[in-house]
Amino acid sequence: MAAIKTTLNDANVEDFITSFAETEQKRKDGFELLKIMRDYTGFEAKMWGASMIGFGAYHYKSERSNREGEWPLVGFSPRKAAISLYVYMATPEHESLLGELGKFKMGKGCIYVNKLSDINIDVLEKMMGETIKRLKEKFPDKG
């Protein structure tokens, strides 16, 4: 089985945003998301892999593949095409919040936004809360 590439590391989050975000808007939004997620979750931002910023962590065990590891509770990445938000678990609560979120596209495991001003931050915070709650219920040993 291949090793998991997206693991917690000691890279500097602020340096990452400054160098990785390709536009001034992405950098501004990256630093704003850093503040929003840190303030909401109470966790310090940490780098996961080469390009993901995560808050908190939980230990998961896959029911399908026997794979297990650590993963952030919520996170984001200021990617070139769009900002990736890792705050979604497809719960009924999340589904109802999507209609209030604003302008976004869905990915397989995340939400893509072009800029932070396209979405409702209060709804984003509700989505983070729901994600954290569900993950702590499903994986109670850490988080």
Coordinates of C-alpha atoms in Angstrom, one line a residue:
M1 CA 0.0 0.0 0.0
A2 CA 1.4 3.4 -0.9
A3 CA 2.4 5.8 1.9
I4 CA 0.1 8.7 2.6
K5 CA 1.6 12.0 1.3
T6 CA -0.6 14.4 3.1
T7 CA 0.9 14.2 6.6
L8 CA 1.5 16.8 9.3
N9 CA 4.8 18.6 9.0
D10 CA 6.6 21.6 10.4
A11 CA 6.5 23.9 7.4
N12 CA 5.7 27.5 8.1
V13 CA 2.0 28.2 7.2
E14 CA 2.5 32.0 6.7
D15 CA 5.5 31.4 4.4
F16 CA 3.5 28.8 2.5
I17 CA 0.6 31.2 1.8
T18 CA 2.9 34.0 0.8
S19 CA 4.8 31.8 -1.7
F20 CA 2.1 29.4 -2.9
A21 CA -0.9 31.7 -3.5
E22 CA -0.3 33.0 -7.0
T23 CA -2.3 36.3 -6.8
E24 CA -2.6 39.0 -4.2
Q25 CA -6.3 38.2 -3.8
K26 CA -5.5 34.5 -3.0
R27 CA -2.8 35.6 -0.5
K28 CA -5.3 38.0 1.1
D29 CA -8.0 35.4 1.2
G30 CA -5.5 32.8 2.5
F31 CA -4.5 35.0 5.5
E32 CA -8.2 35.8 6.2
L33 CA -9.1 32.1 6.1
L34 CA -6.2 31.4 8.4
K35 CA -7.7 33.9 11.0
I36 CA -11.3 32.7 10.5
M37 CA -10.5 29.0 10.9
R38 CA -8.0 29.6 13.8
D39 CA -10.5 31.8 15.7
Y40 CA -13.4 29.5 15.0
T41 CA -11.7 26.1 15.8
G42 CA -9.3 27.3 18.5
F43 CA -6.6 25.2 16.8
E44 CA -3.3 26.6 15.4
A45 CA -2.8 26.2 11.7
K46 CA -0.5 23.4 10.6
M47 CA 0.8 22.3 7.3
W48 CA -0.4 18.9 6.0
G49 CA 1.6 17.7 3.0
A50 CA 2.9 20.2 0.5
S51 CA -0.1 22.4 0.1
M52 CA -2.9 21.9 2.7
I53 CA -3.4 24.0 5.9
G54 CA -5.2 22.1 8.6
F55 CA -6.7 22.8 12.0
G56 CA -6.9 20.2 14.7
A57 CA -6.6 16.5 13.9
Y58 CA -8.3 13.2 14.2
H59 CA -7.2 9.6 13.8
Y60 CA -9.2 7.7 11.2
K61 CA -9.5 4.0 10.3
S62 CA -11.0 3.3 6.9
E63 CA -13.8 0.8 6.9
R64 CA -13.1 -0.2 3.3
S65 CA -9.3 -0.3 2.9
N66 CA -7.8 -1.0 6.4
R67 CA -5.9 2.3 5.9
E68 CA -5.5 4.5 8.9
G69 CA -3.8 7.8 9.8
E70 CA -4.1 11.3 11.0
W71 CA -6.1 14.0 9.1
P72 CA -7.0 17.6 9.9
L73 CA -10.5 18.3 11.2
V74 CA -11.0 21.2 8.8
G75 CA -8.6 23.0 6.4
F76 CA -8.0 24.8 3.2
S77 CA -5.5 25.4 0.4
P78 CA -5.1 28.6 -1.7
R79 CA -4.6 26.7 -5.0
K80 CA -4.2 28.3 -8.4
A81 CA -7.6 27.6 -9.9
A82 CA -9.6 28.1 -6.7
I83 CA -9.4 28.0 -2.9
S84 CA -10.1 24.5 -1.7
L85 CA -12.1 24.3 1.5
Y86 CA -12.0 21.0 3.5
V87 CA -15.2 21.6 5.6
Y88 CA -17.7 19.2 4.0
M89 CA -19.0 15.7 4.9
A90 CA -22.2 15.4 2.9
T91 CA -24.4 15.2 6.1
P92 CA -28.0 16.4 5.8
E93 CA -27.0 19.5 7.8
H94 CA -24.2 20.3 5.3
E95 CA -26.6 19.8 2.4
S96 CA -29.0 22.3 3.8
L97 CA -26.1 24.8 4.4
L98 CA -24.8 24.6 0.8
G99 CA -27.8 26.6 -0.4
E100 CA -26.8 29.5 1.8
L101 CA -23.0 29.3 1.3
G102 CA -22.8 31.5 -1.9
K103 CA -20.9 30.9 -5.1
F104 CA -18.8 27.7 -5.1
K105 CA -18.2 24.4 -7.0
M106 CA -18.2 21.0 -5.4
G107 CA -15.3 18.6 -5.6
K108 CA -15.1 15.0 -4.5
G109 CA -14.1 15.9 -1.0
C110 CA -14.0 19.7 -0.8
I111 CA -15.6 22.9 -1.8
Y112 CA -13.9 25.3 -4.3
V113 CA -14.4 29.0 -4.2
N114 CA -12.7 31.6 -6.4
K115 CA -12.5 34.2 -3.7
L116 CA -13.6 34.5 -0.1
S117 CA -16.0 37.3 -0.8
D118 CA -18.1 34.9 -2.9
I119 CA -19.3 33.0 0.2
N120 CA -21.1 33.6 3.4
I121 CA -18.5 33.3 6.3
D122 CA -21.2 32.6 8.9
V123 CA -22.3 29.6 6.8
L124 CA -18.7 28.5 6.4
E125 CA -18.4 28.6 10.2
K126 CA -21.5 26.5 10.6
M127 CA -20.1 24.0 8.1
M128 CA -16.9 23.8 10.1
G129 CA -18.8 23.3 13.3
E130 CA -20.8 20.5 11.8
T131 CA -17.7 18.8 10.3
I132 CA -15.9 18.9 13.6
K133 CA -18.9 17.6 15.5
R134 CA -19.4 14.7 13.1
L135 CA -15.7 13.8 13.0
K136 CA -15.4 13.8 16.8
E137 CA -18.5 11.5 17.0
K138 CA -17.2 9.1 14.4
F139 CA -13.6 9.1 15.6
P140 CA -13.7 9.9 19.3
D141 CA -10.2 9.0 20.2
K142 CA -8.6 12.3 19.1
G143 CA -9.7 15.7 17.9

